[in-house]
Short mmCIF file of C-alpha atoms in Angstrom, two decimals:
data_model
loop_
_atom_site.label_atom_id
_atom_site.label_comp_id
_atom_site.label_asym_id
_atom_site.label_seq_id
_atom_site.Cartn_x
_atom_site.Cartn_y
_atom_site.Cartn_z
CA MET A 1098 -0.05 -0.12 0.23
CA LYS A 1099 3.00 2.47 -0.76
CA ASP A 1100 1.19 4.38 -3.68
CA ILE A 1101 -1.79 5.78 -0.83
CA PRO A 1102 -0.74 8.94 0.24
CA PHE A 1103 -1.20 10.10 3.82
CA ASP A 1104 -2.39 13.33 3.27
CA GLN A 1105 -5.35 12.07 1.23
CA PRO A 1106 -8.72 12.50 2.44
CA ALA A 1107 -10.29 9.32 4.15
CA THR A 1108 -12.99 8.05 6.31
CA LEU A 1109 -12.11 5.07 9.02
CA ILE A 1110 -15.84 2.96 9.18
CA ASP A 1111 -16.80 0.60 11.36
CA LEU A 1112 -18.67 -2.11 10.97
CA ASP A 1113 -20.91 -2.14 14.17
CA GLY A 1114 -21.94 1.23 13.43
CA LYS A 1115 -20.04 3.50 15.60
CA THR A 1116 -19.52 6.68 14.51
CA PRO A 1117 -16.85 7.27 11.62
CA ILE A 1118 -13.70 9.54 12.01
CA ILE A 1119 -13.83 11.66 8.81
CA GLY A 1120 -9.65 13.14 8.12
CA THR A 1121 -6.74 11.87 6.34
CA VAL A 1122 -5.61 8.69 5.77
CA ARG A 1123 -3.00 9.41 8.00
CA ASP A 1124 -6.02 10.14 10.64
CA CYS A 1125 -7.71 7.10 9.88
CA VAL A 1126 -4.45 5.14 10.79
CA SER A 1127 -3.20 6.78 14.02
CA HIS A 1128 -6.61 6.17 15.49
CA PHE A 1129 -6.68 2.67 13.82
CA ALA A 1130 -2.80 2.10 15.54
CA ILE A 1131 -4.80 2.62 19.30
CA PHE A 1132 -7.99 0.47 18.89
CA LYS A 1133 -8.62 -2.85 20.87
CA ALA A 1134 -8.28 -5.99 18.60
CA SER A 1135 -11.47 -6.24 18.65
CA ALA A 1136 -12.33 -2.67 17.14
CA LYS A 1137 -9.75 -3.57 15.05
CA GLU A 1138 -11.37 -6.35 13.31
CA GLN A 1139 -14.54 -4.27 12.31
CA ALA A 1140 -12.34 -1.15 11.30
CA ARG A 1141 -12.27 -0.30 7.71
CA ILE A 1142 -10.83 2.59 5.79
CA LEU A 1143 -12.93 4.25 2.89
CA LEU A 1144 -10.76 5.80 0.53
CA THR A 1145 -11.49 9.03 -1.84
CA ARG A 1146 -9.13 7.48 -4.59
CA PRO A 1147 -9.50 4.15 -5.17
CA VAL A 1148 -6.01 1.99 -5.20
CA PHE A 1149 -5.08 -1.15 -7.55
CA ARG A 1150 -4.11 -4.20 -5.47
CA GLU A 1151 -1.97 -6.89 -6.28
CA GLY A 1152 -4.15 -9.87 -8.06
CA ARG A 1153 -7.45 -7.99 -8.49
CA LYS A 1154 -8.45 -6.36 -12.25
CA THR A 1155 -10.37 -3.98 -10.50
CA ARG A 1156 -9.76 -1.65 -8.31
CA THR A 1157 -10.94 -1.00 -4.59
CA TRP A 1158 -12.28 2.14 -2.06
CA LEU A 1159 -11.97 -0.09 1.12
CA LEU A 1160 -9.14 -0.88 2.96
CA ASN A 1161 -9.35 -4.16 5.26
CA PRO A 1162 -7.84 -4.15 8.49
CA ASP A 1163 -4.64 -6.73 7.62
CA GLU A 1164 -3.90 -3.36 5.01
CA ILE A 1165 -4.62 -0.87 7.63
CA ALA A 1166 -2.11 -2.45 9.73
CA ALA A 1167 0.30 -2.47 7.01
CA LEU A 1168 -0.22 1.45 6.47
CA VAL A 1169 0.30 1.75 10.75
CA VAL A 1170 4.22 0.19 10.14
CA ARG A 1171 4.38 2.44 7.06
CA LEU A 1172 3.43 5.15 9.07
CA GLU A 1173 5.74 4.66 11.99
CA ALA A 1174 9.08 3.64 10.03
CA GLU A 1175 8.05 7.33 8.44
CA ASP A 1176 8.19 8.97 11.40
CA ALA A 1177 10.68 7.21 12.93
CA ASN A 1178 13.04 7.78 10.01
CA PRO A 1179 11.87 11.55 8.95
CA ALA A 1180 13.44 12.12 4.86
#
């Protein structure tokens, strides 16, 4: 998910129906990082620009928990080593 900019507008949604978080991908990823495991399982990020996924013919608007977790790792790495 290296092609997703952290400043892209996005919405963090919860399949349980809790209030969404509207902000940037960075905001959504930061909130996801502090969720409990049960909340992480229900979280999705709705993008404003779809992205390609390897092995799929079409682009997607939603990021699943495993993909969001990968963005958490990327964000932490970038914050630890600013360019």
